[in-house]
Coordinates of C-alpha atoms in Angstrom, one line a residue:
X30 CA 27.3 64.3 23.0
X31 CA 30.6 62.3 22.6
X32 CA 33.8 61.4 23.8
X33 CA 36.7 62.0 21.8
X34 CA 40.2 60.4 23.3
X35 CA 43.2 59.8 21.7
X36 CA 45.4 56.7 21.8
X37 CA 49.3 57.0 22.1
X38 CA 49.8 53.5 21.9
X39 CA 47.8 52.9 18.4
X40 CA 47.9 56.3 16.7
X41 CA 43.7 56.2 17.4
X42 CA 41.0 58.9 17.9
X43 CA 38.2 56.9 18.8
X44 CA 34.9 58.2 18.6
X45 CA 32.6 56.8 20.8
X46 CA 28.3 57.3 21.0
X47 CA 28.0 58.8 25.1
X48 CA 26.2 55.4 26.8
X49 CA 26.6 55.5 30.5
X50 CA 23.7 57.9 31.2
X51 CA 21.0 55.9 29.5
X52 CA 18.3 58.5 30.1
X53 CA 20.0 61.4 28.4
X54 CA 18.9 59.2 25.8
X55 CA 15.0 58.4 26.1
X56 CA 14.6 62.3 25.7
X57 CA 15.1 62.1 22.0
X58 CA 13.4 59.5 21.9
X59 CA 10.5 61.0 23.2
X60 CA 11.0 64.5 21.1
X61 CA 10.5 62.1 18.3
X62 CA 6.7 60.5 19.7
X63 CA 6.2 64.0 21.9
X64 CA 5.7 62.0 24.9
X65 CA 7.0 62.7 27.9
X66 CA 10.1 60.4 28.8
X67 CA 9.4 58.2 32.3
X68 CA 11.3 56.7 35.1
X69 CA 13.5 53.8 34.3
X70 CA 13.1 50.3 36.3
X71 CA 15.7 51.5 38.7
X72 CA 14.4 54.4 40.4
X73 CA 11.4 52.5 41.0
X74 CA 11.5 48.5 41.3
X75 CA 12.2 47.0 44.7
X76 CA 14.1 43.5 44.9
X77 CA 11.0 42.0 45.4
X78 CA 7.4 43.4 45.9
X79 CA 3.7 42.4 46.5
X80 CA 1.6 43.1 43.8
X81 CA -0.2 45.8 43.7
X82 CA 1.9 48.1 44.8
X83 CA 2.3 51.6 44.3
X84 CA 5.0 53.0 42.1
X85 CA 5.7 50.3 39.2
X86 CA 8.1 51.1 37.2
X87 CA 7.3 52.8 34.0
X88 CA 9.2 51.7 30.6
X89 CA 10.8 53.9 28.1
X90 CA 9.6 56.4 26.1
X91 CA 8.2 55.3 22.0
X92 CA 7.7 56.2 19.3
X93 CA 4.4 57.4 19.0
X94 CA 2.2 57.1 15.9
X95 CA 1.5 60.3 13.2
X96 CA -0.8 62.9 15.3
X97 CA -4.6 62.5 14.3
X98 CA -8.0 62.1 16.3
X99 CA -7.3 60.6 19.2
X100 CA -3.5 61.3 19.4
X101 CA -3.1 61.4 23.3
X102 CA -6.4 59.1 24.3
X103 CA -5.7 57.4 27.6
X104 CA -5.4 53.4 27.4
X105 CA -9.1 52.9 28.5
X106 CA -10.3 55.2 25.5
X107 CA -8.2 53.5 23.2
X108 CA -10.2 50.0 24.9
X109 CA -13.4 52.3 24.1
X110 CA -12.9 53.1 20.3
X111 CA -11.5 49.1 19.4
X112 CA -14.7 47.8 20.7
X113 CA -16.7 49.9 19.5
X114 CA -15.1 48.8 16.1
X115 CA -14.6 45.4 17.2
X116 CA -16.9 42.1 14.9
X117 CA -18.5 41.8 18.1
X118 CA -19.5 44.6 18.7
X119 CA -22.8 43.8 16.1
X120 CA -23.0 40.1 17.7
X121 CA -23.9 41.9 21.1
X122 CA -26.2 44.6 19.2
X123 CA -28.0 41.2 17.7
X124 CA -28.6 39.3 21.0
X125 CA -30.0 42.3 22.9
X126 CA -32.5 42.6 19.6
X127 CA -33.2 39.1 20.7
X128 CA -33.4 39.7 24.1
X129 CA -36.1 42.3 23.9
X130 CA -38.2 39.6 21.1
X131 CA -37.9 36.9 24.2
X132 CA -39.2 38.8 27.0
X133 CA -42.0 40.4 25.0
X134 CA -42.5 36.5 23.9
X135 CA -42.3 35.1 27.2
X136 CA -45.2 37.2 28.7
X137 CA -47.8 36.4 26.6
X138 CA -50.5 34.8 27.6
X139 CA -51.6 33.1 24.0
X140 CA -48.6 31.8 22.0
X141 CA -50.1 29.2 19.6
X142 CA -52.4 30.5 16.9
X143 CA -56.7 30.1 18.0
X144 CA -58.4 27.5 15.9
X145 CA -62.1 28.7 13.8
X146 CA -64.2 25.6 13.7
X147 CA -67.4 25.0 11.2
X148 CA -69.2 22.3 11.2
X149 CA -72.7 21.9 8.9
X150 CA -74.9 19.3 8.9
X151 CA -78.1 18.4 6.8
X152 CA -80.5 15.3 6.1
X153 CA -80.3 16.5 2.5
X154 CA -79.2 13.4 1.2
X155 CA -81.2 10.9 3.8
X156 CA -84.9 11.5 4.2
X157 CA -85.3 15.2 2.8
X158 CA -87.3 16.4 5.2
X159 CA -85.3 20.1 5.6
X160 CA -83.2 19.0 9.1
X161 CA -80.5 20.9 8.8
X162 CA -77.6 21.8 11.6
X163 CA -74.7 24.3 12.1
X164 CA -71.8 25.2 14.5
X165 CA -69.2 28.1 14.7
X166 CA -66.2 27.3 17.5
X167 CA -63.1 29.6 18.1
X168 CA -60.4 28.5 20.6
X169 CA -58.0 30.1 21.8
X170 CA -55.1 28.2 23.7
X171 CA -53.8 29.2 26.6
X172 CA -50.5 28.9 27.9
X173 CA -50.9 27.6 31.7
X174 CA -49.1 30.1 34.5
X175 CA -46.7 27.6 36.1
X176 CA -45.1 27.7 32.3
X177 CA -45.6 31.1 31.7
X178 CA -43.6 32.6 35.0
X179 CA -40.5 30.2 33.5
X180 CA -40.4 31.1 30.3
X181 CA -40.7 35.1 32.3
X182 CA -37.6 34.2 33.6
X183 CA -35.8 32.4 31.3
X184 CA -35.7 35.6 29.3
X185 CA -34.3 37.7 32.3
X186 CA -31.5 35.1 32.4
X187 CA -30.7 35.7 29.0
X188 CA -30.6 39.4 29.5
X189 CA -28.2 38.6 31.8
X190 CA -26.0 36.2 30.1
X191 CA -25.7 39.1 26.8
X192 CA -24.2 41.4 30.1
X193 CA -22.2 38.6 30.9
X194 CA -21.0 38.4 27.3
X195 CA -20.9 42.2 26.4
X196 CA -18.1 42.3 29.7
X197 CA -16.4 39.5 29.2
X198 CA -15.6 40.4 25.4
X199 CA -14.3 44.2 26.2
X200 CA -12.1 42.4 28.3
X201 CA -11.2 40.5 25.3
X202 CA -11.0 43.2 23.2
X203 CA -9.3 45.6 26.7
X204 CA -6.2 42.3 26.2
X205 CA -5.8 42.8 22.6
X206 CA -5.6 46.3 23.0
X207 CA -2.5 46.2 25.8
X208 CA -1.0 43.3 24.0
X209 CA -0.7 45.6 20.7
X210 CA 0.4 48.6 22.5
X211 CA 3.3 46.8 24.1
X212 CA 4.3 46.0 21.1
X213 CA 4.6 49.0 19.7
X214 CA 6.3 50.2 22.7
X215 CA 9.1 47.2 22.4
X216 CA 9.3 47.7 18.7
X217 CA 9.8 51.9 19.8
X218 CA 13.3 50.7 21.8
X219 CA 14.1 47.9 20.3
X220 CA 15.1 50.2 17.2
X221 CA 15.4 53.3 19.9
X222 CA 18.7 50.8 20.4
X223 CA 19.2 49.3 17.2
X224 CA 19.6 53.5 15.4
X225 CA 22.3 53.9 18.5
X226 CA 24.0 51.0 18.1
X227 CA 24.5 52.0 14.1
X228 CA 25.8 56.0 14.9
X229 CA 28.4 54.4 17.1
X230 CA 29.3 52.1 14.6
X231 CA 29.0 55.3 12.3
X232 CA 31.6 57.2 13.9
X233 CA 34.2 54.8 15.0
X234 CA 34.0 53.7 11.5
X235 CA 34.7 57.5 10.2
X236 CA 37.1 58.2 12.6
X237 CA 39.3 54.7 11.5
X238 CA 38.8 56.2 7.8
X239 CA 40.6 58.8 8.7
X240 CA 43.7 57.1 10.5
X241 CA 43.0 55.1 6.8
X242 CA 44.0 57.9 4.8
X243 CA 46.7 59.5 7.0
X244 CA 48.7 55.9 7.2
X245 CA 48.0 55.9 10.4
X246 CA 46.3 51.9 10.5
X247 CA 46.3 49.8 8.0
X248 CA 43.9 49.2 4.9
X249 CA 43.0 46.0 6.6
X250 CA 41.5 47.3 9.2
X251 CA 38.5 49.2 7.3
X252 CA 36.6 46.7 5.3
X253 CA 36.1 44.8 9.3
X254 CA 34.1 48.2 10.4
X255 CA 32.6 48.9 7.4
X256 CA 31.0 45.7 7.3
X257 CA 29.7 46.0 11.2
X258 CA 28.0 49.6 10.2
X259 CA 26.2 48.0 7.3
X260 CA 25.1 45.1 10.0
X261 CA 24.0 47.4 12.6
X262 CA 22.2 49.8 10.1
X263 CA 20.2 46.1 8.2
X264 CA 19.4 46.0 11.6
X265 CA 17.5 49.7 12.0
X266 CA 16.0 48.9 8.7
X267 CA 14.4 45.2 10.3
X268 CA 13.6 47.9 13.6
X269 CA 11.9 49.7 11.5
X270 CA 10.0 47.5 9.6
X271 CA 9.0 45.7 12.8
X272 CA 7.9 49.3 14.1
X273 CA 5.7 49.8 11.4
X274 CA 4.0 46.3 11.7
X275 CA 3.2 47.1 14.7
X276 CA 2.0 50.7 15.0
X277 CA -0.4 49.6 11.7
X278 CA -1.7 46.6 14.3
X279 CA -2.5 49.0 17.5
X280 CA -4.5 51.4 14.2
X281 CA -6.2 48.8 12.8
X282 CA -7.2 47.8 16.1
X283 CA -8.3 50.8 17.3
X284 CA -9.0 53.6 15.1
X285 CA -6.7 55.6 17.0
X286 CA -3.4 57.0 15.0
X287 CA -1.3 57.1 18.4
X288 CA -0.9 55.5 21.1
X289 CA -1.7 55.9 24.6
X290 CA -0.9 58.9 26.4
X291 CA 0.7 56.2 29.1
X292 CA 0.7 52.9 28.9
X293 CA 1.1 52.2 32.6
X294 CA -1.1 50.4 34.7
X295 CA -0.6 49.2 38.9
X296 CA -1.1 45.5 39.5
X297 CA -4.2 45.0 41.9
X298 CA -3.3 44.0 45.4
X299 CA -3.5 40.4 45.6
X300 CA -6.0 39.9 48.4
X301 CA -8.4 42.6 46.3
X302 CA -8.3 39.7 43.1
X303 CA -12.1 38.7 43.0
X304 CA -12.1 35.8 40.3
X305 CA -15.5 35.2 41.1
X306 CA -16.2 38.9 39.2
X307 CA -13.9 37.8 36.2
X308 CA -15.8 39.1 33.2
X309 CA -15.1 35.1 32.0
X310 CA -16.4 33.6 34.9
X311 CA -19.7 35.2 35.4
X312 CA -20.4 34.9 31.5
X313 CA -20.1 31.0 32.0
X314 CA -22.3 31.0 35.3
X315 CA -24.8 33.1 33.6
X316 CA -24.4 30.7 30.9
X317 CA -25.2 28.1 33.2
X318 CA -27.9 29.7 35.3
X319 CA -29.5 30.1 31.5
X320 CA -29.7 26.2 30.6
X321 CA -30.4 25.9 34.2
X322 CA -34.0 27.9 33.3
X323 CA -34.5 26.2 30.1
X324 CA -34.6 23.0 31.5
X325 CA -37.2 24.1 34.1
X326 CA -38.9 25.6 30.8
X327 CA -39.1 21.9 29.8
X328 CA -40.1 20.2 32.3
X329 CA -43.7 22.5 32.3
X330 CA -43.7 23.2 28.8
X331 CA -47.2 21.7 27.6
X332 CA -47.1 19.8 24.1
X333 CA -51.3 20.2 24.7
X334 CA -52.1 23.6 25.8
X335 CA -55.3 24.0 28.0
X336 CA -57.8 26.2 25.7
X337 CA -61.0 28.3 26.1
X338 CA -63.5 28.5 23.4
X339 CA -66.8 29.9 22.1
X340 CA -69.3 28.6 20.0
X341 CA -72.5 29.5 18.1
X342 CA -74.6 26.4 16.9
X343 CA -78.2 26.5 14.9
X344 CA -80.9 24.3 14.6
X345 CA -83.5 24.0 12.5
X346 CA -85.9 20.5 12.8
X347 CA -87.6 20.1 9.5
X348 CA -88.7 22.8 7.2
X349 CA -90.6 25.0 7.9
X350 CA -89.8 24.9 11.4
X351 CA -88.0 27.6 13.2
X352 CA -84.4 27.5 13.3
X353 CA -83.0 27.1 16.8
X354 CA -79.8 29.0 18.2
X355 CA -77.5 28.9 21.0
X356 CA -74.2 30.2 22.5
X357 CA -71.4 27.7 24.0
X358 CA -68.8 28.4 26.2
X359 CA -66.1 25.9 25.8
X360 CA -63.1 24.6 28.6
X361 CA -60.5 22.7 27.0
X362 CA -57.9 20.8 29.9
X363 CA -55.4 18.2 28.2
X364 CA -53.6 15.6 31.1
X365 CA -50.7 16.7 30.1
X366 CA -48.7 18.7 33.1
X367 CA -45.9 18.8 31.4
X368 CA -45.6 15.0 31.5
X369 CA -44.9 14.4 27.5
X370 CA -42.3 16.9 26.9
X371 CA -39.1 14.4 27.6
X372 CA -37.2 14.8 24.4
X373 CA -37.4 19.2 24.8
X374 CA -36.4 18.1 28.3
X375 CA -33.8 16.0 27.7
X376 CA -32.0 18.4 25.5
X377 CA -32.3 20.6 28.0
X378 CA -30.5 18.3 30.7
X379 CA -27.4 17.8 28.3
X380 CA -26.9 21.7 27.6
X381 CA -27.0 22.1 31.4
X382 CA -24.8 19.4 31.5
X383 CA -22.4 21.2 28.9
X384 CA -23.0 24.2 30.9
X385 CA -21.9 22.8 33.8
X386 CA -18.5 21.7 33.0
X387 CA -17.5 24.8 30.9
X388 CA -18.1 27.0 34.1
X389 CA -16.2 24.2 36.3
X390 CA -13.1 24.8 33.0
X391 CA -13.4 28.5 33.1
X392 CA -12.9 29.0 36.4
X393 CA -9.8 26.6 36.5
X394 CA -8.3 28.2 33.6
X395 CA -8.9 31.9 34.9
X396 CA -7.2 30.0 38.2
X397 CA -3.7 28.4 36.3
X398 CA -3.9 32.3 34.2
X399 CA -3.9 34.3 36.7
X400 CA -0.8 32.1 38.6
X401 CA 1.1 32.2 35.9
X402 CA 0.4 35.9 35.6
X403 CA 1.6 36.4 38.7
X404 CA 4.9 34.1 38.9
X405 CA 5.8 36.5 35.3
X406 CA 5.2 39.7 37.0
X407 CA 7.3 38.5 40.0
X408 CA 9.8 37.3 37.2
X409 CA 10.0 40.6 35.9
X410 CA 10.4 42.8 38.7
X411 CA 13.4 40.7 39.9
X412 CA 14.7 40.6 36.0
X413 CA 14.7 43.9 36.2
X414 CA 16.2 45.0 39.7
X415 CA 19.2 42.6 37.8
X416 CA 19.4 44.2 34.4
X417 CA 19.7 48.0 36.6
X418 CA 22.5 46.4 38.3
X419 CA 24.1 44.7 35.7
X420 CA 24.0 48.2 33.8
X421 CA 25.5 50.3 36.7
X422 CA 28.5 48.0 37.1
X423 CA 28.7 47.9 33.0
X424 CA 28.6 51.3 32.8
X425 CA 31.5 51.8 36.0
X426 CA 33.5 49.2 33.5
X427 CA 32.9 51.4 30.9
X428 CA 34.3 54.3 32.1
X429 CA 37.5 52.7 34.5
X430 CA 37.9 50.9 30.8
X431 CA 37.9 54.7 29.3
X432 CA 40.3 56.1 31.7
X433 CA 42.7 53.3 31.6
X434 CA 42.4 53.0 27.7
X435 CA 43.9 57.2 27.6
X436 CA 46.7 56.4 30.4
X437 CA 47.5 53.6 28.2
X438 CA 47.6 51.1 30.7
X439 CA 44.9 48.9 28.3
X440 CA 44.9 48.5 24.8
X441 CA 41.9 49.0 22.0
X442 CA 40.5 45.4 22.6
X443 CA 39.5 46.0 26.1
X444 CA 37.7 49.2 25.4
X445 CA 36.0 48.3 22.6
X446 CA 34.9 45.1 25.1
X447 CA 33.8 47.1 28.4
X448 CA 31.7 49.5 25.4
X449 CA 30.2 45.9 23.9
X450 CA 28.9 44.5 27.3
X451 CA 27.8 48.3 28.3
X452 CA 25.7 48.4 25.0
X453 CA 24.7 44.7 25.7
X454 CA 23.3 45.5 29.5
X455 CA 21.4 49.6 28.6
X456 CA 19.3 47.2 25.7
X457 CA 19.1 44.2 28.3
X458 CA 17.7 47.2 31.0
X459 CA 15.6 49.3 28.8
X460 CA 14.0 45.4 27.3
X461 CA 13.2 44.3 30.4
X462 CA 11.1 47.5 31.9
X463 CA 9.2 47.4 29.1
X464 CA 8.7 43.4 29.7
X465 CA 8.0 44.1 33.4
X466 CA 4.9 47.3 31.9
X467 CA 3.6 44.3 29.4
X468 CA 3.1 41.6 32.9
X469 CA 1.5 44.5 35.3
X470 CA -1.2 44.8 31.7
X471 CA -0.8 41.0 31.7
X472 CA -0.9 40.2 35.3
X473 CA -4.1 42.7 35.3
X474 CA -5.6 41.6 32.7
X475 CA -5.8 37.6 33.9
X476 CA -7.5 39.3 36.9
X477 CA -10.3 40.6 35.5
X478 CA -9.3 44.5 35.3
X479 CA -10.1 46.7 33.1
X480 CA -7.5 49.9 32.1

């Protein structure tokens, strides 16, 4: 829709793109992507809202990526697709395989190889009366019950640590998907604003060219407007490149050809945030528990294991005498009791100290990250509200400037200034709406909430 006003004082017909109804431009953007337009921040933002309240602001619909597999996938489905493609998925598979091996190994009573001992003795090089003696023994080292129980507990701790690692990596990937998706959305909004500014400049240049040909305006005015049009078209080229790059990053991350159907999230209520259950905290806690159990294993590990042996012994006192055979059972109990494994225990204590430090560091970092995300969310809400008010004020000022221009009470410069201010206010409101949606996603990410 275009408004054409006749300038009696300057003899110029000025063609301006419709600026006031910002929402009217959103369906055009949505039509390019196949997404329905969403409400702007003005319709859903309070002046100050507590985290977690319903009715969070959405963001302007953006051009979607070319249709393909998963074109209307949800944000959660996009995260699942990214997790399956992430290089860390192979690490999780490998660690679970190692967990199974350690679980089987921890339950074994025999952890060291049995030994076969043979002995043969004769008097052939001495008095040669035909005396001979032979003995064969099989010794099987046995894992002490305390060590075996400690190792089985360690295998369970390892399982828990792997599960916590998988959850932590899933949240990390979710953050990457959220970030990539909102970068695409912001780039799409910037492209739409650049295209609208370029279209307005082209309309102005076209009408001014007509006036110049008719002799109503000097030719010196035309290069100025043409330079502005070229600058706006250059901005469109830059915005298109940024959007293409953002789309490629999202597709490379998720394997999906289009953004999720909706990026809108609701911020979790502050009283429901549980940092103790945050995947990052649970991972650090699981690693600490595993290090603690590893120290217990080191304290209960015998360097020399008790063993049970079975032996056969044969003896002939002289040549021609009958061979006497016997069977023996042997039990060897070294006086170890885990007291001679101090070197390994020292290493386990060092690992435990590092795990304790890492746990404390993670808990502090999570508190700081959540606090910063909450402050950014509060600032984004207030900024979006102020941007909506500024947009409404600028649109009203533009309407009055048009009326004043039509009746000859103001000149063209005043109208153009009102137009530029309205464009800036509209652009700021749309970007603030995107920033609000991104701040909500960042707050949920800091709270450990999956999409």
